[in-house]
Coordinates of C-alpha atoms and ligand atoms in Angstrom, one line a residue:
M1 CA 33.5 1.4 -69.9
R2 CA 37.2 0.3 -70.2
N3 CA 38.6 -2.7 -71.8
S4 CA 42.0 -4.4 -71.8
W5 CA 44.0 -5.8 -74.7
L6 CA 46.9 -7.8 -73.5
G7 CA 49.7 -8.7 -75.6
L8 CA 50.0 -12.0 -77.4
S9 CA 52.6 -14.6 -77.3
L10 CA 52.6 -16.9 -80.2
G11 CA 53.2 -20.6 -79.6
V12 CA 54.1 -23.2 -82.0
L13 CA 53.3 -21.7 -85.5
T14 CA 52.0 -23.9 -88.3
S15 CA 52.3 -22.3 -91.7
I16 CA 49.4 -22.9 -94.1
L17 CA 49.4 -20.3 -96.7
S18 CA 52.0 -20.8 -99.3
G19 CA 53.9 -23.8 -98.2
C20 CA 56.9 -21.9 -99.2
G21 CA 57.8 -20.3 -95.8
K22 CA 61.6 -20.3 -95.7
K23 CA 62.3 -19.2 -92.2
S24 CA 60.8 -20.0 -88.9
P25 CA 59.2 -17.2 -86.8
E26 CA 61.9 -14.9 -85.6
G27 CA 61.1 -11.0 -85.9
E28 CA 62.3 -8.6 -83.3
T29 CA 59.9 -7.1 -80.9
L30 CA 60.8 -3.3 -80.6
T31 CA 60.3 -1.4 -77.4
Q32 CA 57.5 1.1 -77.5
D33 CA 59.8 4.2 -77.5
E34 CA 61.1 3.2 -80.9
V35 CA 57.6 2.7 -82.5
P36 CA 55.5 5.8 -82.5
Y37 CA 52.7 4.0 -84.6
C38 CA 51.9 1.8 -81.6
A39 CA 49.1 2.8 -79.2
N40 CA 51.4 2.4 -76.2
K41 CA 48.8 1.3 -73.9
T42 CA 46.7 -1.7 -73.2
E43 CA 43.7 -0.1 -71.5
F44 CA 41.2 1.7 -73.7
S45 CA 38.0 3.7 -73.0
R46 CA 35.2 4.2 -75.3
V47 CA 36.1 7.5 -77.2
A48 CA 34.7 6.9 -80.6
G49 CA 31.9 5.7 -82.6
T50 CA 31.3 2.4 -84.3
S51 CA 32.2 3.6 -87.8
G52 CA 35.4 5.1 -89.2
T53 CA 37.4 5.7 -92.3
G54 CA 40.6 4.1 -93.6
L55 CA 42.6 3.7 -96.8
V56 CA 42.8 0.3 -98.4
F57 CA 43.8 -1.2 -101.8
D58 CA 40.8 -2.3 -104.0
L59 CA 41.7 -5.9 -103.5
N60 CA 45.4 -5.5 -104.3
P61 CA 47.8 -2.9 -105.6
Q62 CA 47.4 -4.1 -109.2
V63 CA 43.5 -3.9 -109.2
S64 CA 43.9 -0.4 -107.5
A65 CA 46.2 0.9 -110.2
N66 CA 44.2 -1.0 -113.0
D67 CA 47.6 -2.3 -114.1
P68 CA 48.2 -6.1 -114.1
S69 CA 51.9 -5.7 -114.6
L70 CA 52.3 -3.5 -111.5
L71 CA 55.5 -4.7 -109.6
P72 CA 56.1 -4.6 -105.7
T73 CA 58.8 -2.1 -106.4
S74 CA 56.6 0.4 -108.0
P75 CA 56.7 3.9 -106.2
K76 CA 53.1 4.2 -107.1
I77 CA 52.0 1.8 -104.5
E78 CA 52.7 4.2 -101.6
N79 CA 49.6 6.3 -102.4
L80 CA 47.3 3.9 -104.4
A81 CA 44.8 3.1 -101.6
A82 CA 41.4 4.7 -101.6
P83 CA 39.1 5.7 -98.7
V84 CA 36.5 3.2 -97.4
K85 CA 34.1 3.2 -94.5
L86 CA 35.1 1.0 -91.6
E87 CA 32.1 -0.4 -89.8
R88 CA 31.2 -2.4 -86.6
L89 CA 34.1 -1.0 -84.6
L90 CA 33.6 -1.3 -80.8
G91 CA 34.3 2.4 -80.2
Y92 CA 37.7 2.3 -78.5
G93 CA 39.4 4.2 -81.3
I94 CA 41.3 1.0 -82.2
L95 CA 40.8 -1.6 -85.0
N96 CA 38.7 -3.9 -82.8
G97 CA 35.4 -4.8 -84.0
E98 CA 32.4 -7.3 -83.8
F99 CA 34.2 -9.7 -86.2
V100 CA 38.0 -9.1 -86.1
D101 CA 40.5 -7.9 -83.5
V102 CA 43.5 -6.4 -85.3
R103 CA 46.9 -6.2 -83.5
N104 CA 50.2 -5.2 -84.9
G105 CA 53.2 -7.6 -84.7
L106 CA 55.8 -4.8 -84.6
C107 CA 54.2 -3.4 -81.3
E108 CA 55.5 -4.8 -78.0
K109 CA 53.8 -8.2 -77.2
S110 CA 51.9 -7.9 -80.5
S111 CA 49.5 -5.4 -78.9
I112 CA 47.4 -2.5 -80.3
G113 CA 49.0 -0.3 -83.0
A114 CA 46.6 2.0 -84.7
F115 CA 44.7 4.4 -82.4
S116 CA 42.6 7.3 -83.4
E117 CA 40.0 9.2 -81.2
E118 CA 38.2 10.1 -84.5
N119 CA 38.4 6.5 -86.0
N120 CA 40.4 7.9 -88.8
F121 CA 42.6 5.2 -89.9
S122 CA 44.3 6.6 -93.2
Y123 CA 47.7 5.8 -93.8
P124 CA 50.1 5.5 -96.6
H125 CA 51.3 2.1 -97.7
S126 CA 54.6 2.4 -96.0
D127 CA 53.1 3.1 -92.6
P128 CA 53.1 -0.1 -90.4
R129 CA 49.4 0.5 -89.6
F130 CA 48.3 0.2 -93.3
P131 CA 48.3 -3.7 -93.1
E132 CA 46.2 -3.4 -90.0
V133 CA 43.6 -1.4 -91.9
M134 CA 43.6 -3.9 -94.8
S135 CA 43.1 -6.7 -92.4
Y136 CA 40.2 -5.0 -90.5
Y137 CA 38.3 -3.8 -93.6
Y138 CA 38.5 -7.0 -95.7
G139 CA 38.2 -9.3 -92.6
D140 CA 35.1 -7.4 -91.3
Q141 CA 33.4 -7.4 -94.7
Y142 CA 33.9 -11.1 -95.3
R143 CA 33.0 -12.1 -91.7
K144 CA 29.7 -10.0 -92.2
V145 CA 28.8 -12.1 -95.3
T146 CA 29.2 -15.3 -93.3
Q147 CA 27.2 -13.8 -90.4
D148 CA 24.3 -12.8 -92.9
A149 CA 24.5 -16.3 -94.1
G150 CA 23.7 -17.4 -90.6
V151 CA 26.7 -19.7 -90.4
L152 CA 29.5 -17.5 -88.8
L153 CA 32.1 -19.4 -86.7
P154 CA 33.7 -18.9 -84.5
E155 CA 31.3 -16.4 -83.2
D156 CA 33.8 -14.4 -81.1
P157 CA 36.1 -12.0 -83.0
V158 CA 39.2 -13.6 -84.6
I159 CA 42.5 -12.0 -83.8
V160 CA 44.4 -10.9 -86.9
L161 CA 48.0 -10.0 -86.4
A162 CA 49.2 -7.6 -89.1
N163 CA 53.1 -7.5 -89.5
C164 CA 53.1 -10.9 -88.0
P165 CA 56.8 -11.8 -87.2
I166 CA 57.2 -14.5 -89.9
E167 CA 58.6 -14.2 -93.4
D168 CA 56.9 -15.1 -96.6
N169 CA 54.0 -16.7 -95.1
A170 CA 50.5 -16.4 -93.5
F171 CA 48.5 -18.7 -91.4
F172 CA 45.5 -19.4 -89.1
T173 CA 46.1 -21.2 -85.8
R174 CA 43.5 -22.4 -83.2
D175 CA 45.6 -22.6 -79.9
L176 CA 44.3 -24.3 -77.0
N177 CA 44.3 -22.1 -73.8
D178 CA 45.2 -23.5 -70.4
D179 CA 41.4 -23.3 -69.5
G180 CA 40.4 -25.6 -72.5
T181 CA 39.0 -22.7 -74.6
F182 CA 40.6 -21.8 -78.0
R183 CA 42.4 -18.7 -79.1
N184 CA 42.0 -18.0 -82.9
I185 CA 44.7 -16.1 -84.6
V186 CA 45.5 -15.1 -88.1
C187 CA 49.0 -14.2 -88.7
L188 CA 49.9 -12.1 -91.8
G189 CA 53.6 -12.0 -92.5
G190 CA 55.8 -9.9 -94.7
S191 CA 57.7 -10.5 -97.9
S192 CA 61.4 -11.0 -97.4
I193 CA 62.3 -10.0 -100.8
F194 CA 60.2 -6.8 -100.7
S195 CA 60.8 -6.0 -97.1
S196 CA 62.2 -2.6 -97.9
Q197 CA 59.0 -1.8 -99.8
K198 CA 57.0 -2.9 -96.5
A199 CA 55.1 -5.5 -98.6
T200 CA 53.0 -7.8 -96.5
F201 CA 50.5 -10.3 -97.2
A202 CA 47.8 -8.0 -96.0
D203 CA 48.2 -6.1 -99.1
D204 CA 46.2 -8.8 -100.8
A205 CA 42.6 -9.0 -99.7
H206 CA 42.5 -12.6 -100.9
V207 CA 45.1 -13.7 -98.4
V208 CA 43.1 -11.8 -95.5
I209 CA 40.0 -13.8 -96.5
H210 CA 41.6 -17.0 -97.1
E211 CA 43.1 -17.1 -93.7
L212 CA 40.0 -16.0 -91.9
Q213 CA 38.0 -18.8 -93.8
H214 CA 40.5 -21.4 -92.4
A215 CA 38.9 -20.4 -89.1
Q216 CA 35.3 -20.7 -90.3
S217 CA 36.1 -24.0 -92.0
T218 CA 37.9 -25.5 -89.0
Y219 CA 34.9 -24.7 -86.7
S220 CA 32.3 -25.8 -89.2
Y221 CA 34.0 -29.2 -89.3
S222 CA 34.3 -29.6 -85.7
P223 CA 34.5 -27.6 -82.4
K224 CA 37.6 -29.4 -81.5
L225 CA 39.0 -31.6 -84.3
G226 CA 41.2 -30.3 -87.1
I227 CA 40.5 -30.9 -90.7
N228 CA 44.2 -31.6 -91.6
R229 CA 45.2 -34.9 -90.2
L230 CA 48.1 -36.2 -92.3
I231 CA 50.5 -34.2 -94.3
Y232 CA 49.3 -35.1 -97.8
D233 CA 45.6 -35.8 -97.0
E234 CA 42.7 -34.6 -99.0
G235 CA 41.3 -32.8 -96.0
G236 CA 44.2 -30.6 -95.9
A237 CA 43.9 -29.9 -99.6
L238 CA 40.1 -29.3 -99.2
N239 CA 40.8 -26.8 -96.3
E240 CA 43.0 -24.8 -98.8
A241 CA 40.5 -25.2 -101.7
I242 CA 37.6 -23.8 -99.7
S243 CA 39.6 -20.8 -98.5
D244 CA 40.7 -20.0 -102.1
V245 CA 37.3 -20.2 -103.5
V246 CA 35.8 -18.2 -100.6
G247 CA 38.3 -15.5 -101.3
L248 CA 37.4 -15.5 -105.0
M249 CA 33.6 -15.4 -104.3
N250 CA 34.1 -12.5 -101.8
T251 CA 36.0 -10.4 -104.4
Y252 CA 33.8 -11.5 -107.4
E253 CA 32.5 -7.8 -108.2
R254 CA 35.8 -6.1 -107.3
N255 CA 37.7 -7.1 -110.4
S256 CA 37.7 -4.8 -113.4
S257 CA 37.9 -6.2 -116.9
A258 CA 41.5 -6.2 -116.9
F259 CA 41.6 -8.8 -114.4
D260 CA 40.7 -12.4 -114.2
V261 CA 38.0 -13.2 -111.5
K262 CA 39.2 -16.7 -111.4
R263 CA 42.8 -15.9 -110.4
F264 CA 43.6 -16.2 -106.5
S265 CA 46.2 -14.0 -105.0
V266 CA 48.1 -12.7 -108.1
W267 CA 49.7 -10.3 -105.6
G268 CA 50.5 -12.1 -102.5
L269 CA 51.3 -15.4 -104.0
G270 CA 52.1 -14.3 -107.5
S271 CA 54.1 -11.3 -107.1
L272 CA 55.7 -11.0 -103.6
F273 CA 58.0 -14.0 -104.1
G274 CA 59.6 -12.0 -107.1
T275 CA 61.7 -14.2 -109.4
D276 CA 61.6 -17.0 -106.8
G277 CA 58.3 -18.2 -108.2
D278 CA 54.6 -17.4 -109.1
F279 CA 52.6 -19.4 -106.6
S280 CA 49.2 -17.9 -107.5
R281 CA 46.3 -20.2 -107.9
G282 CA 43.0 -20.3 -109.5
A283 CA 39.8 -21.9 -110.7
H284 CA 40.3 -22.3 -114.4
R285 CA 40.3 -26.0 -115.7
C286 CA 43.9 -26.0 -116.8
P287 CA 47.2 -24.3 -115.6
T288 CA 48.6 -21.0 -116.9
Y289 CA 51.3 -22.8 -118.8
D290 CA 48.9 -24.7 -120.9
P291 CA 48.7 -22.9 -124.3
T292 CA 44.8 -23.0 -124.4
Y293 CA 44.6 -21.2 -120.8
P294 CA 42.4 -19.7 -119.7
R295 CA 39.7 -21.2 -122.1
C296 CA 41.4 -24.6 -121.5
T297 CA 40.0 -26.1 -124.8
N298 CA 41.8 -29.4 -124.4
Y299 CA 40.4 -30.1 -121.0
K300 CA 39.1 -33.8 -120.4
S301 CA 37.6 -35.4 -117.4
D302 CA 40.1 -38.2 -117.6
S303 CA 43.8 -39.1 -118.5
S304 CA 43.3 -38.1 -122.1
G305 CA 43.4 -34.5 -120.9
F306 CA 47.1 -34.9 -120.4
S307 CA 49.8 -34.6 -122.9
T308 CA 53.5 -33.5 -122.7
E309 CA 53.5 -33.0 -126.3
T310 CA 50.6 -30.5 -126.6
N311 CA 51.4 -29.1 -123.0
T312 CA 48.1 -30.1 -121.7
V313 CA 47.1 -30.6 -118.1
S314 CA 43.5 -31.0 -117.1
F315 CA 42.5 -30.2 -113.3
N316 CA 40.4 -33.3 -112.9
Y317 CA 40.3 -35.9 -110.2
P318 CA 42.6 -37.8 -109.6
D319 CA 45.1 -37.2 -112.4
G320 CA 45.1 -33.3 -112.2
M321 CA 45.9 -33.5 -108.5
G322 CA 49.4 -32.0 -107.6
W323 CA 50.1 -30.0 -110.8
P324 CA 51.1 -26.4 -110.1
Y325 CA 48.6 -23.7 -111.3
A326 CA 51.0 -21.1 -112.2
G327 CA 54.9 -20.8 -112.3
F328 CA 57.4 -19.5 -114.7
Y329 CA 57.0 -22.4 -117.2
S330 CA 56.7 -21.8 -121.0
G331 CA 57.6 -23.1 -124.3
A332 CA 57.8 -26.7 -125.8
R333 CA 58.6 -28.3 -122.5
A334 CA 56.3 -26.3 -120.3
V335 CA 54.4 -29.2 -118.8
R336 CA 57.5 -31.5 -118.5
N337 CA 59.3 -28.6 -116.7
A338 CA 56.2 -27.9 -114.4
F339 CA 56.5 -31.4 -113.2
V340 CA 60.2 -31.7 -112.8
E341 CA 61.0 -28.3 -111.5
N342 CA 58.1 -28.0 -109.1
K343 CA 58.5 -30.9 -106.5
S344 CA 55.4 -30.0 -104.3
H345 CA 53.3 -32.7 -106.1
Q346 CA 51.6 -34.0 -103.0
Q347 CA 51.6 -30.7 -101.2
I348 CA 48.0 -29.6 -100.0
H349 CA 48.1 -26.2 -101.7
Q350 CA 48.9 -27.8 -105.1
S351 CA 46.4 -30.6 -104.6
S352 CA 43.6 -28.1 -103.8
I353 CA 43.2 -26.6 -107.3
V354 CA 41.0 -29.4 -108.6
M355 CA 38.4 -28.7 -105.7
T356 CA 38.9 -25.0 -105.9
G357 CA 37.8 -25.1 -109.6
A358 CA 34.9 -27.4 -109.0
L359 CA 33.5 -25.2 -106.2
Y360 CA 34.0 -22.1 -108.2
E361 CA 31.9 -23.7 -111.1
V362 CA 29.1 -24.7 -108.6
F363 CA 29.2 -20.9 -107.5
E364 CA 28.9 -19.8 -111.2
I365 CA 25.9 -22.2 -111.7
F366 CA 23.9 -20.4 -108.9
V367 CA 25.0 -16.9 -110.1
K368 CA 23.7 -17.8 -113.6
S369 CA 20.4 -19.1 -112.4
R370 CA 19.7 -16.5 -109.5
S371 CA 21.6 -13.3 -110.7
D372 CA 22.0 -11.7 -107.3
V373 CA 25.6 -12.3 -106.3
S374 CA 25.4 -11.4 -102.7
T375 CA 22.6 -13.9 -101.9
V376 CA 24.4 -16.6 -103.9
R377 CA 27.5 -16.0 -101.8
E378 CA 25.5 -16.6 -98.8
F379 CA 23.9 -19.6 -100.2
M380 CA 27.4 -21.0 -100.9
M381 CA 28.6 -20.2 -97.4
K382 CA 25.9 -22.2 -96.0
V383 CA 26.4 -25.1 -98.5
I384 CA 30.0 -25.2 -97.7
S385 CA 29.5 -25.1 -93.9
R386 CA 26.9 -27.9 -93.9
S387 CA 29.1 -30.0 -96.2
L388 CA 32.1 -29.6 -93.8
Q389 CA 30.0 -30.3 -90.7
R390 CA 28.8 -33.5 -92.2
L391 CA 32.1 -34.8 -93.2
P392 CA 33.4 -37.9 -91.3
K393 CA 35.5 -37.5 -88.2
P394 CA 38.8 -39.3 -87.7
N395 CA 38.9 -42.6 -85.9
K396 CA 41.6 -45.1 -85.3
V397 CA 39.8 -48.2 -86.6
I398 CA 38.6 -47.0 -90.0
S399 CA 40.9 -44.1 -90.8
V400 CA 42.7 -41.4 -89.0
S401 CA 42.2 -39.2 -92.1
P402 CA 38.7 -40.0 -93.5
I403 CA 38.1 -36.9 -95.7
T404 CA 38.3 -37.3 -99.5
F405 CA 37.5 -35.0 -102.3
P406 CA 34.7 -37.2 -103.8
G407 CA 33.2 -37.6 -100.4
F408 CA 33.1 -33.8 -99.9
F409 CA 31.5 -33.2 -103.3
M410 CA 28.7 -35.7 -102.5
E411 CA 28.0 -33.5 -99.5
V412 CA 28.0 -30.5 -101.6
V413 CA 25.3 -32.1 -103.8
S414 CA 23.3 -32.9 -100.8
A415 CA 23.6 -29.5 -99.0
A416 CA 22.7 -27.6 -102.2
D417 CA 19.5 -29.9 -102.4
F418 CA 18.8 -29.2 -98.5
Y419 CA 19.1 -25.4 -99.0
G420 CA 16.7 -25.5 -101.7
A421 CA 18.5 -25.8 -105.1
S422 CA 16.0 -26.5 -107.9
S423 CA 16.3 -29.8 -109.8
G424 CA 17.6 -27.9 -112.8
E425 CA 20.4 -26.4 -110.5
L426 CA 21.1 -29.8 -109.0
T427 CA 21.6 -31.4 -112.3
E428 CA 24.1 -28.8 -113.2
V429 CA 26.0 -29.1 -109.9
K430 CA 26.2 -32.9 -110.5
R431 CA 27.4 -32.3 -114.1
I432 CA 30.3 -30.1 -112.7
G433 CA 31.2 -32.9 -110.3
E434 CA 31.2 -35.6 -113.2
E435 CA 33.3 -33.3 -115.4
R436 CA 35.9 -32.8 -112.7
G437 CA 35.9 -36.6 -111.9
L438 CA 34.5 -35.9 -108.3
Y439 CA 30.9 -37.3 -108.7
D440 CA 29.6 -40.6 -110.1
A441 CA 33.1 -41.2 -111.3
P442 CA 34.7 -44.4 -112.6
Q443 CA 36.1 -46.6 -109.7
L444 CA 39.2 -48.8 -109.4
G445 CA 38.7 -52.6 -110.0
P446 CA 38.8 -55.0 -106.9
N447 CA 42.4 -56.0 -107.1
W448 CA 44.1 -52.8 -108.3
A449 CA 47.1 -52.8 -106.1
N450 CA 50.3 -54.8 -105.5
V451 CA 53.3 -54.1 -103.2
I452 CA 56.5 -54.2 -105.3
G453 CA 59.0 -52.8 -103.0
M454 CA 59.9 -50.7 -100.1
R455 CA 62.4 -48.0 -99.2
F456 CA 63.9 -47.6 -95.6
E457 CA 65.9 -44.5 -94.6
E458 CA 67.7 -44.7 -91.4
I459 CA 67.7 -41.8 -89.0
S460 CA 69.8 -43.4 -86.2
G461 CA 70.7 -46.8 -84.9
S462 CA 73.2 -49.0 -86.3
A463 CA 76.5 -47.9 -87.8
K464 CA 75.5 -48.9 -91.3
Y465 CA 73.2 -46.4 -93.1
D466 CA 72.6 -49.0 -95.9
G467 CA 68.9 -48.8 -96.3
K468 CA 68.5 -52.2 -94.7
L469 CA 66.8 -52.8 -91.4
N470 CA 69.3 -53.8 -88.9
P471 CA 68.4 -54.5 -85.2
G472 CA 68.4 -51.2 -83.3
D473 CA 67.6 -49.1 -86.5
V474 CA 65.3 -46.1 -86.4
G475 CA 64.1 -44.6 -89.6
R476 CA 61.2 -44.0 -92.2
V477 CA 59.7 -46.5 -94.4
W478 CA 57.7 -46.1 -97.7
F479 CA 56.0 -48.8 -99.5
N480 CA 55.9 -49.0 -103.3
I481 CA 52.3 -49.5 -104.2
Q482 CA 51.8 -50.5 -107.8
N483 CA 48.4 -49.8 -109.5
V484 CA 47.7 -52.3 -112.1
D485 CA 44.4 -50.6 -113.0
S486 CA 44.2 -48.0 -115.9
L487 CA 42.6 -45.6 -113.6
T488 CA 44.8 -43.5 -111.0
A489 CA 44.2 -44.3 -107.4
G490 CA 43.3 -41.0 -105.6
G491 CA 44.4 -40.2 -102.0
V492 CA 45.5 -43.6 -101.0
L493 CA 45.4 -44.3 -97.1
V494 CA 48.2 -46.8 -96.3
D495 CA 47.5 -48.5 -93.0
F496 CA 50.5 -50.4 -91.8
K497 CA 50.3 -53.0 -89.1
V498 CA 52.7 -55.6 -87.5
P499 CA 51.6 -58.5 -85.4
D500 CA 52.1 -59.2 -81.6
G501 CA 55.8 -59.9 -80.9
S502 CA 57.1 -58.3 -84.3
A503 CA 60.7 -57.2 -84.3
I504 CA 59.4 -53.9 -85.8
E505 CA 57.7 -51.3 -83.8
V506 CA 56.0 -48.1 -84.8
I507 CA 57.4 -44.9 -83.2
S508 CA 55.2 -42.6 -81.1
E509 CA 52.5 -40.0 -82.1
E510 CA 55.3 -37.2 -82.0
M511 CA 56.9 -38.8 -85.0
N512 CA 53.7 -40.2 -86.9
D513 CA 50.6 -38.1 -87.3
G514 CA 48.8 -41.2 -88.2
F515 CA 50.0 -43.2 -85.0
V516 CA 47.4 -45.8 -83.8
S517 CA 49.6 -48.0 -81.6
D518 CA 53.2 -49.2 -81.4
Q519 CA 51.9 -52.0 -83.9
Q520 CA 50.1 -49.7 -86.3
A521 CA 50.2 -46.3 -88.1
M522 CA 48.5 -44.7 -91.1
I523 CA 49.8 -42.2 -93.7
R524 CA 48.3 -41.0 -97.0
Y525 CA 49.9 -41.1 -100.4
G526 CA 48.6 -38.4 -102.7
K527 CA 47.8 -40.7 -105.6
V528 CA 49.3 -43.7 -107.4
N529 CA 49.3 -43.5 -111.2
G530 CA 47.3 -45.8 -113.2
T531 CA 48.5 -47.2 -116.6
A532 CA 46.5 -44.7 -118.7
I533 CA 48.1 -41.5 -117.3
V534 CA 51.5 -43.1 -117.6
S535 CA 51.0 -43.6 -121.4
A536 CA 49.5 -40.1 -121.8
L537 CA 52.7 -38.4 -120.2
N538 CA 55.3 -40.5 -121.9
S539 CA 56.3 -39.2 -125.3
T540 CA 58.5 -40.4 -128.2
D541 CA 60.1 -36.9 -127.9
V542 CA 62.6 -37.7 -125.1
S543 CA 63.1 -34.0 -124.4
R544 CA 59.5 -33.6 -123.4
S545 CA 58.6 -37.1 -122.0
L546 CA 57.8 -37.7 -118.3
P547 CA 58.9 -41.4 -118.0
L548 CA 56.6 -41.9 -114.9
K549 CA 55.4 -45.4 -113.8
N550 CA 52.2 -46.8 -112.3
D551 CA 53.6 -47.1 -108.8
Y552 CA 53.9 -44.7 -105.9
F553 CA 57.7 -44.0 -106.3
G554 CA 57.1 -43.8 -110.1
T555 CA 54.1 -41.3 -109.7
Y556 CA 56.3 -38.6 -108.1
T557 CA 60.0 -39.6 -108.6
T558 CA 61.9 -37.7 -111.3
Q559 CA 65.8 -37.5 -111.9
D560 CA 66.5 -36.5 -108.4
G561 CA 65.1 -39.7 -106.4
N562 CA 62.7 -39.4 -103.6
A563 CA 62.4 -35.6 -103.0
A564 CA 58.7 -35.6 -104.0
Y565 CA 57.5 -38.0 -101.4
Q566 CA 60.1 -37.6 -98.6
D567 CA 57.6 -36.5 -96.0
S568 CA 55.0 -39.4 -96.4
G569 CA 57.1 -42.1 -94.5
I570 CA 56.1 -43.9 -91.6
F571 CA 58.6 -43.9 -88.6
I572 CA 59.5 -47.3 -87.3
K573 CA 62.2 -48.9 -85.3
V574 CA 63.8 -52.5 -85.1
K575 CA 64.1 -53.7 -81.6
K576 CA 67.5 -54.0 -80.3
G577 CA 68.7 -57.6 -80.3
A578 CA 66.0 -58.7 -82.6
S579 CA 66.8 -61.9 -84.5
P580 CA 67.5 -61.5 -88.3
G581 CA 65.0 -62.9 -90.6
P582 CA 61.6 -62.2 -92.3
Q583 CA 59.0 -60.3 -90.3
S584 CA 55.4 -60.4 -91.5
A585 CA 53.3 -57.3 -91.7
Q586 CA 50.0 -56.1 -93.3
L587 CA 49.2 -53.2 -95.6
R588 CA 45.5 -52.0 -95.8
L589 CA 45.2 -49.6 -98.8
V590 CA 42.1 -47.4 -99.1
P591 CA 41.9 -45.2 -102.2
A592 CA 39.3 -42.4 -102.5
N593 CA 37.9 -43.8 -105.7
G594 CA 37.7 -47.6 -105.2
P595 CA 37.7 -50.6 -103.0
E596 CA 40.2 -51.3 -100.1
V597 CA 42.8 -54.0 -100.7
I598 CA 44.6 -55.8 -97.9
L599 CA 48.0 -57.2 -98.7
P600 CA 50.3 -59.3 -96.5
I601 CA 53.9 -58.2 -96.8
T602 CA 57.3 -59.4 -95.5
I603 CA 60.0 -57.3 -94.1
E604 CA 63.5 -58.5 -93.8
V605 CA 65.5 -57.8 -90.7
I606 CA 69.3 -58.1 -91.7
A607 CA 72.1 -58.8 -89.1
E608 CA 74.6 -56.1 -89.1
Ligands
ZN701 ZN1 45.6 -21.8 -96.4

């Protein structure tokens, strides 16, 4: 029997791992003469058995070396990997199996790289086939767990492209084929800083599992609809949190005592960006720059768990949303600097931390009560899959972005019950939810919101780029929502609508992910501070204080203006020849932790 492995052509690439990708896909494709490590053919016969051998890191180079301070420049890395048994191969002498189909981005048309008639895939780290073996081994092991749990999706093998031609990033993409089916691809790129050391994201098993879990999560939610709808929505953050926690659960037994089992990707995200940053994440209740980390003894479920004076941050909902987990912050101004220097406050990989920690603690509840980690892992895979499946789907009437963290946690409680959690275990799961502010949490009062301003940023149109809406202007608009409640509003859906005949029009779907019609669009704001967190972060010590406010602009704005919320604008235009004067519009605001508020607003169209 023969089979064909044709090359891939990657379409539009959406990066979802680090959010720090600096360059768009480029990467040269070499001709096959120059790349002896490529199989140099697309037709393969069955020549080998279904098991083989390969060399892989034990999770990552640091764990393999039992050295938490090992750097990507260490010459030790070349020969650190240890032999493992590769299983479930299909027998073609290539890294193609029941669960994953590995390709090499350095080979022509991203075709097959490693080939061995004996299924012997033992290469040193610098060999371009090494990341293929890491991808196969960890991808296969993780997908087997998911199959054993009875929830594997998609059922077909996922293509994993090692040496994917993208720098400083990794992602999963579900591409629509011409015939209406999907092609599922995980892309594992390389480090730009450590390219001469051949460092790629496949060197970190967490990253391999994280990306494959995106495939699992996406299909669990819906065979067709994506989880991520709007740039800063909690669906996107949830997607990241689940991928991180599944990575941690699947490497639970691999860590030696020198390593923290709750740290996610200390190698890929923590080390491969060098001095550009430590983007690693984790499941502890406070960030690495909190002096009580990792015990997090100052953790509180509400705004009292924050202080710029004691450098306390608590990963609770909603105030803990958007704080970096790690980074090079230390000293008396650590918390202030973490906020000011890291502008990704609403970014989904940063907002994910609260849910990652909560889900990890749920996992720990069952590990404690049931003792056998592998059955608990399968139980958790079932709970997560069912919870995702039951989440609301987008619609243009209620919400184009209906997933919220509290809504998901409610499904976790219900799914744990469905799969037979005892009443004692369920009580503990609910307690975790309450302590993280995700379950049975305090809610905002009925009239929590006002609109106290707006910002308009022109892209094209009139000659005057003056922040005013002139006839013919095209640009983005943000509304400054003020929250008069003491509690912070989490995940605020902003539903903007203008009446028939308005001089203002919403621009197309290509510009607005939350497009409903030319009179309506939705967007999500990460959170809007309540008055309590504002007081908690302000300090009489001016050098440490974060003078934030209880409105959307004042939740994220620091010294440099609007950098932190620039992507959450709605794209609109003012009709050419419109008469100047007030235009009425409406904002419907739907927080994840309180009642919706409908506010009429007026927007002035100014003559040029
Ligand atoms: Zn991701």
